[in-house]
């Protein structure tokens, strides 16, 4: 199949492209490579896919992979571009779209709301319109566990009410689910939303806790532990996430929700770990005990997440990577990439 992956220079997008290529698919990745976090990491991920940075830096330049010559191409562009995006769809005749591109970050959305509307709302509308007019067989898109807000009921179920987001980022992700439903209803486009739960692993985002912790520990600097350490997360290793995406990719919904080809899944580990245990695993892999600064909860954050993954398990999904194994692989990569 020919598959479009948006957010291809991102953490999940990069890993998904790599696996789709390995499975024999033809993949085109797009990303605007914004500077929300270190662009060098984004270009390093693309380099792993055989894309030359000097070519990838040019907007609207189609870059052919030097490693996967017939299987992967990359184009730098913005999702908000209503002119270029339809041309891309017309030129490439995609079978499936994996829409992972978005402005990420819960706390960043408090200070930069316009960026989230442009990328996550306008950009998503453009993707939907292109899927509509170019007869895409299945749109899979990234939602987020943040839509659950301050939900007290655990584990979090896709049947729970998610009408009360506590960050603009979460509000945009909930909006994406509503917009997808509308297009499934009006135009019969099969859409699958994935609510990701705390993804970690090699090539992860430097604004997320694992790299923040590892970076501070490696420099013998204190780490910030919010809510005085009373936190737990459904930490999910990247390989399990990619496996789940592929399973959903090959199982488009068929009138499964209110007689519409629409579905939303939780995709996580299904077994939360305390933040303290996660930090302990990082400490074990560095062989040191971290200095800790205990702080109150951050605005827009929640004390715990826990995914009910019963729906996606019906498709054959399993989260098999234990936290000790996943953290070990992450720290091994961190030491190599950051020359520790």
Short mmCIF file of C-alpha atoms in Angstrom, two decimals:
data_model
loop_
_atom_site.label_atom_id
_atom_site.label_comp_id
_atom_site.label_asym_id
_atom_site.label_seq_id
_atom_site.Cartn_x
_atom_site.Cartn_y
_atom_site.Cartn_z
CA UNK A 1 0.00 0.00 0.00
CA UNK A 2 0.98 3.62 -0.41
CA UNK A 3 0.75 5.36 2.95
CA UNK A 4 1.05 9.01 3.97
CA UNK A 5 2.52 9.57 7.44
CA UNK A 6 2.24 13.11 8.78
CA UNK A 7 4.61 14.07 11.57
CA UNK A 8 7.25 11.79 10.06
CA UNK A 9 10.12 13.62 11.79
CA UNK A 10 8.40 13.18 15.14
CA UNK A 11 8.94 10.49 17.74
CA UNK A 12 6.08 8.14 16.86
CA UNK A 13 6.01 9.11 13.19
CA UNK A 14 9.66 8.20 12.67
CA UNK A 15 9.28 4.77 14.26
CA UNK A 16 6.09 4.08 12.30
CA UNK A 17 7.73 5.01 8.98
CA UNK A 18 10.64 2.70 9.74
CA UNK A 19 8.33 -0.24 10.45
CA UNK A 20 5.99 0.38 7.49
CA UNK A 21 8.99 0.46 5.16
CA UNK A 22 10.25 -2.82 6.66
CA UNK A 23 6.88 -4.37 5.91
CA UNK A 24 7.14 -3.47 2.24
CA UNK A 25 4.83 -0.46 2.07
CA UNK A 26 5.58 2.66 0.04
CA UNK A 27 5.66 5.58 2.47
CA UNK A 28 5.70 9.32 2.04
CA UNK A 29 6.33 11.36 5.18
CA UNK A 30 5.60 15.02 5.73
CA UNK A 31 6.57 17.30 8.62
CA UNK A 32 7.09 21.03 9.04
CA UNK A 33 10.09 20.41 11.37
CA UNK A 34 9.11 23.24 13.68
CA UNK A 35 11.32 24.38 16.55
CA UNK A 36 9.02 23.40 19.42
CA UNK A 37 11.96 21.22 20.44
CA UNK A 38 15.47 20.60 19.08
CA UNK A 39 15.25 20.36 15.28
CA UNK A 40 18.58 18.51 15.23
CA UNK A 41 16.85 15.52 16.80
CA UNK A 42 14.13 15.68 14.15
CA UNK A 43 16.66 15.77 11.31
CA UNK A 44 18.61 12.95 12.99
CA UNK A 45 15.47 10.80 12.89
CA UNK A 46 15.02 11.62 9.21
CA UNK A 47 18.68 10.73 8.60
CA UNK A 48 17.95 7.27 10.04
CA UNK A 49 15.36 7.00 7.26
CA UNK A 50 17.95 7.96 4.64
CA UNK A 51 16.90 11.60 4.19
CA UNK A 52 19.66 14.18 3.65
CA UNK A 53 19.17 17.21 5.89
CA UNK A 54 20.22 19.79 3.29
CA UNK A 55 17.45 18.55 1.01
CA UNK A 56 14.85 18.12 3.77
CA UNK A 57 15.27 21.70 4.99
CA UNK A 58 13.78 23.05 1.76
CA UNK A 59 10.00 23.43 1.87
CA UNK A 60 8.04 21.47 -0.77
CA UNK A 61 11.15 19.63 -1.95
CA UNK A 62 10.47 15.93 -2.47
CA UNK A 63 13.42 14.08 -0.91
CA UNK A 64 14.10 10.49 -1.88
CA UNK A 65 15.60 8.24 0.77
CA UNK A 66 19.18 7.22 0.11
CA UNK A 67 18.63 4.09 2.20
CA UNK A 68 15.12 3.07 1.11
CA UNK A 69 15.24 4.42 -2.43
CA UNK A 70 11.97 2.98 -3.71
CA UNK A 71 10.09 2.93 -0.41
CA UNK A 72 10.39 6.30 1.33
CA UNK A 73 10.17 9.96 0.40
CA UNK A 74 9.92 13.06 2.57
CA UNK A 75 8.42 16.52 2.02
CA UNK A 76 8.72 19.43 4.41
CA UNK A 77 5.42 21.30 4.55
CA UNK A 78 2.76 22.71 6.85
CA UNK A 79 -0.55 20.95 7.40
CA UNK A 80 -2.21 24.37 7.25
CA UNK A 81 -1.24 24.78 3.59
CA UNK A 82 -4.57 24.46 1.76
CA UNK A 83 -2.88 24.83 -1.63
CA UNK A 84 0.02 22.40 -1.45
CA UNK A 85 -1.62 19.62 0.59
CA UNK A 86 -4.32 18.74 -2.00
CA UNK A 87 -1.64 18.76 -4.71
CA UNK A 88 0.38 16.25 -2.68
CA UNK A 89 -2.67 13.97 -2.41
CA UNK A 90 -3.39 14.30 -6.12
CA UNK A 91 0.19 13.49 -7.10
CA UNK A 92 0.65 10.44 -4.88
CA UNK A 93 -2.73 8.66 -4.75
CA UNK A 94 -2.43 7.40 -1.17
CA UNK A 95 -4.35 4.34 -0.01
CA UNK A 96 -4.17 5.17 3.70
CA UNK A 97 -3.33 8.23 5.79
CA UNK A 98 -1.67 7.98 9.22
CA UNK A 99 -2.08 11.46 10.64
CA UNK A 100 0.36 11.87 13.53
CA UNK A 101 1.44 15.44 12.82
CA UNK A 102 0.28 18.03 15.36
CA UNK A 103 1.54 20.71 17.69
CA UNK A 104 2.37 18.68 20.80
CA UNK A 105 2.67 19.67 24.44
CA UNK A 106 0.07 20.27 27.14
CA UNK A 107 1.76 23.14 28.96
CA UNK A 108 3.03 24.87 25.80
CA UNK A 109 -0.59 25.25 24.69
CA UNK A 110 -1.30 27.54 27.65
CA UNK A 111 1.21 30.12 26.39
CA UNK A 112 0.87 29.56 22.62
CA UNK A 113 -2.80 28.81 21.88
CA UNK A 114 -2.80 30.09 18.30
CA UNK A 115 -0.23 27.50 17.25
CA UNK A 116 -2.53 24.69 18.37
CA UNK A 117 -5.53 26.02 16.49
CA UNK A 118 -3.48 26.43 13.30
CA UNK A 119 -1.87 22.98 13.36
CA UNK A 120 -4.32 20.79 15.26
CA UNK A 121 -7.63 22.24 14.06
CA UNK A 122 -6.99 23.88 10.68
CA UNK A 123 -4.41 21.25 9.78
CA UNK A 124 -6.75 18.41 10.70
CA UNK A 125 -9.58 19.93 8.67
CA UNK A 126 -7.26 20.06 5.65
CA UNK A 127 -6.38 16.40 6.11
CA UNK A 128 -10.07 15.49 6.33
CA UNK A 129 -10.88 17.46 3.18
CA UNK A 130 -8.06 15.77 1.28
CA UNK A 131 -9.24 12.35 2.45
CA UNK A 132 -12.75 13.24 1.31
CA UNK A 133 -11.80 14.42 -2.16
CA UNK A 134 -9.14 11.80 -2.84
CA UNK A 135 -11.09 8.74 -1.68
CA UNK A 136 -8.73 7.61 1.08
CA UNK A 137 -9.56 4.11 2.27
CA UNK A 138 -8.78 4.69 5.95
CA UNK A 139 -7.73 7.71 8.03
CA UNK A 140 -5.93 6.84 11.25
CA UNK A 141 -5.15 9.86 13.45
CA UNK A 142 -3.51 10.61 16.77
CA UNK A 143 -5.70 11.64 19.65
CA UNK A 144 -4.44 11.72 23.25
CA UNK A 145 -5.10 10.45 26.75
CA UNK A 146 -5.23 14.13 27.74
CA UNK A 147 -8.86 14.22 26.57
CA UNK A 148 -9.80 12.47 29.83
CA UNK A 149 -8.89 15.58 31.82
CA UNK A 150 -9.55 15.17 35.53
CA UNK A 151 -11.55 11.99 35.06
CA UNK A 152 -11.66 10.24 38.45
CA UNK A 153 -12.89 6.88 37.14
CA UNK A 154 -10.09 4.44 36.32
CA UNK A 155 -9.13 2.82 34.12
CA UNK A 156 -10.03 5.42 31.49
CA UNK A 157 -12.53 4.00 29.01
CA UNK A 158 -13.47 5.29 25.56
CA UNK A 159 -17.05 5.20 26.86
CA UNK A 160 -16.23 7.85 29.50
CA UNK A 161 -17.39 11.44 29.12
CA UNK A 162 -14.54 13.59 27.81
CA UNK A 163 -16.32 16.93 27.53
CA UNK A 164 -14.14 18.75 30.08
CA UNK A 165 -10.55 19.16 28.82
CA UNK A 166 -8.17 21.03 31.13
CA UNK A 167 -5.74 22.23 28.43
CA UNK A 168 -6.18 23.67 24.96
CA UNK A 169 -4.08 20.80 23.61
CA UNK A 170 -6.62 18.33 25.00
CA UNK A 171 -9.45 20.43 23.59
CA UNK A 172 -7.94 20.27 20.10
CA UNK A 173 -7.61 16.49 20.32
CA UNK A 174 -11.23 16.11 21.42
CA UNK A 175 -12.18 18.42 18.54
CA UNK A 176 -10.33 16.12 16.13
CA UNK A 177 -12.45 13.18 17.28
CA UNK A 178 -15.64 15.18 16.73
CA UNK A 179 -14.51 16.37 13.30
CA UNK A 180 -13.58 12.81 12.29
CA UNK A 181 -17.02 11.58 13.32
CA UNK A 182 -18.66 14.27 11.20
CA UNK A 183 -16.69 13.24 8.11
CA UNK A 184 -17.39 9.57 8.74
CA UNK A 185 -21.08 10.45 8.99
CA UNK A 186 -21.28 12.79 6.01
CA UNK A 187 -18.88 11.14 3.59
CA UNK A 188 -18.43 7.57 4.80
CA UNK A 189 -14.69 7.99 5.42
CA UNK A 190 -13.42 5.22 7.76
CA UNK A 191 -11.66 7.01 10.63
CA UNK A 192 -9.82 5.56 13.62
CA UNK A 193 -8.60 7.74 16.49
CA UNK A 194 -5.89 6.54 18.88
CA UNK A 195 -5.68 7.99 22.36
CA UNK A 196 -1.98 7.55 23.14
CA UNK A 197 -0.87 7.00 26.73
CA UNK A 198 2.60 8.27 27.78
CA UNK A 199 4.77 6.90 25.00
CA UNK A 200 8.50 6.52 25.73
CA UNK A 201 11.57 4.94 24.17
CA UNK A 202 14.56 5.65 21.91
CA UNK A 203 14.36 8.85 19.84
CA UNK A 204 11.76 10.27 22.25
CA UNK A 205 10.85 13.93 22.66
CA UNK A 206 13.33 15.95 24.76
CA UNK A 207 10.50 17.90 26.41
CA UNK A 208 9.08 14.71 27.94
CA UNK A 209 9.96 13.33 31.37
CA UNK A 210 12.21 10.38 30.32
CA UNK A 211 14.77 12.55 28.52
CA UNK A 212 14.46 15.38 31.04
CA UNK A 213 15.19 12.89 33.83
CA UNK A 214 17.99 11.13 31.96
CA UNK A 215 19.62 14.42 30.97
CA UNK A 216 19.62 15.74 34.53
CA UNK A 217 20.80 12.46 36.07
CA UNK A 218 23.63 12.14 33.53
CA UNK A 219 24.83 15.63 34.54
CA UNK A 220 24.38 15.02 38.27
CA UNK A 221 21.71 17.74 38.33
CA UNK A 222 18.45 17.51 40.31
CA UNK A 223 15.27 16.36 38.61
CA UNK A 224 11.88 18.03 39.09
CA UNK A 225 9.23 15.71 40.50
CA UNK A 226 5.77 17.23 40.32
CA UNK A 227 2.78 16.71 42.61
CA UNK A 228 5.38 15.79 45.23
CA UNK A 229 5.85 12.46 43.48
CA UNK A 230 2.22 11.34 43.78
CA UNK A 231 1.92 10.56 40.08
CA UNK A 232 1.36 7.45 38.00
CA UNK A 233 1.34 6.96 34.26
CA UNK A 234 0.38 4.23 31.81
CA UNK A 235 3.92 4.23 30.38
CA UNK A 236 3.86 2.55 26.94
CA UNK A 237 6.99 1.55 25.04
CA UNK A 238 7.25 2.82 21.47
CA UNK A 239 7.45 -0.66 19.87
CA UNK A 240 4.09 -1.58 21.41
CA UNK A 241 2.57 1.68 20.15
CA UNK A 242 3.81 1.08 16.60
CA UNK A 243 2.49 -2.48 16.71
CA UNK A 244 -0.91 -1.17 17.80
CA UNK A 245 -1.00 1.45 15.06
CA UNK A 246 -0.35 -1.20 12.43
CA UNK A 247 -3.07 -3.44 13.79
CA UNK A 248 -5.63 -0.63 13.64
CA UNK A 249 -4.32 0.45 10.25
CA UNK A 250 -5.29 -2.91 8.78
CA UNK A 251 -8.66 -2.98 10.56
CA UNK A 252 -10.65 0.04 9.38
CA UNK A 253 -13.97 0.48 11.19
CA UNK A 254 -17.10 -0.70 9.41
CA UNK A 255 -20.19 1.09 10.71
CA UNK A 256 -19.16 0.17 14.24
CA UNK A 257 -20.33 3.36 16.00
CA UNK A 258 -23.89 4.64 15.45
CA UNK A 259 -23.77 2.88 12.08
CA UNK A 260 -20.81 5.01 10.98
CA UNK A 261 -17.29 3.84 10.00
CA UNK A 262 -15.84 5.57 13.06
CA UNK A 263 -13.87 4.27 16.03
CA UNK A 264 -11.73 5.60 18.87
CA UNK A 265 -9.29 3.37 20.77
CA UNK A 266 -7.13 3.72 23.84
CA UNK A 267 -3.62 2.57 23.08
CA UNK A 268 -1.46 2.12 26.13
CA UNK A 269 0.13 -0.41 28.43
CA UNK A 270 -3.04 -1.07 30.40
CA UNK A 271 -1.01 -1.25 33.62
CA UNK A 272 0.12 2.05 35.15
CA UNK A 273 3.42 2.52 36.97
CA UNK A 274 4.21 5.07 39.66
CA UNK A 275 6.47 7.93 38.63
CA UNK A 276 8.81 6.91 41.43
CA UNK A 277 9.24 3.41 39.98
CA UNK A 278 9.91 4.85 36.52
CA UNK A 279 12.57 7.17 37.95
CA UNK A 280 14.08 4.25 39.86
CA UNK A 281 14.52 2.28 36.62
CA UNK A 282 16.35 5.24 35.04
CA UNK A 283 18.53 5.53 38.15
CA UNK A 284 19.35 1.82 38.00
CA UNK A 285 20.48 2.12 34.39
CA UNK A 286 22.76 5.05 35.22
CA UNK A 287 23.94 3.47 38.45
CA UNK A 288 23.22 6.58 40.52
CA UNK A 289 20.44 7.96 42.71
CA UNK A 290 18.93 11.16 41.37
CA UNK A 291 18.73 14.36 43.36
CA UNK A 292 15.07 15.35 43.50
CA UNK A 293 13.19 18.62 43.83
CA UNK A 294 9.56 17.99 44.79
CA UNK A 295 7.10 20.49 43.34
CA UNK A 296 3.30 20.97 43.19
CA UNK A 297 1.19 19.87 40.22
CA UNK A 298 1.67 21.80 36.97
CA UNK A 299 -1.24 23.57 35.30
CA UNK A 300 -2.97 21.33 32.77
CA UNK A 301 -1.48 18.13 34.21
CA UNK A 302 -3.24 15.21 35.91
CA UNK A 303 -2.05 12.94 38.75
CA UNK A 304 -2.63 9.60 37.04
CA UNK A 305 -3.52 7.88 33.78
CA UNK A 306 -4.61 4.32 33.16
CA UNK A 307 -5.87 2.98 29.84
CA UNK A 308 -8.69 0.51 29.42
CA UNK A 309 -7.35 -1.25 26.31
CA UNK A 310 -10.08 -3.87 26.03
CA UNK A 311 -11.34 -2.56 22.66
CA UNK A 312 -8.00 -2.57 20.86
CA UNK A 313 -7.16 -5.98 22.40
CA UNK A 314 -10.11 -7.37 20.43
CA UNK A 315 -8.06 -6.65 17.29
CA UNK A 316 -5.09 -8.61 18.67
CA UNK A 317 -3.13 -5.81 20.35
CA UNK A 318 -0.82 -6.66 23.24
CA UNK A 319 1.53 -4.45 25.20
CA UNK A 320 4.44 -6.77 25.94
CA UNK A 321 7.34 -4.51 26.95
CA UNK A 322 7.90 -4.35 30.71
CA UNK A 323 9.10 -1.09 32.19
CA UNK A 324 12.56 -2.42 33.12
CA UNK A 325 13.14 -3.62 29.55
CA UNK A 326 11.79 -0.46 27.95
CA UNK A 327 13.75 1.92 30.17
CA UNK A 328 16.94 -0.10 29.60
CA UNK A 329 16.59 0.27 25.83
CA UNK A 330 15.78 3.95 26.19
CA UNK A 331 18.80 4.72 28.38
CA UNK A 332 21.07 2.71 26.06
CA UNK A 333 19.95 4.91 23.16
CA UNK A 334 20.20 8.09 25.26
CA UNK A 335 23.82 7.40 26.21
CA UNK A 336 24.74 6.79 22.58
CA UNK A 337 22.88 9.74 21.05
CA UNK A 338 23.91 12.28 23.68
CA UNK A 339 27.48 10.92 23.91
CA UNK A 340 27.18 10.18 27.62
#
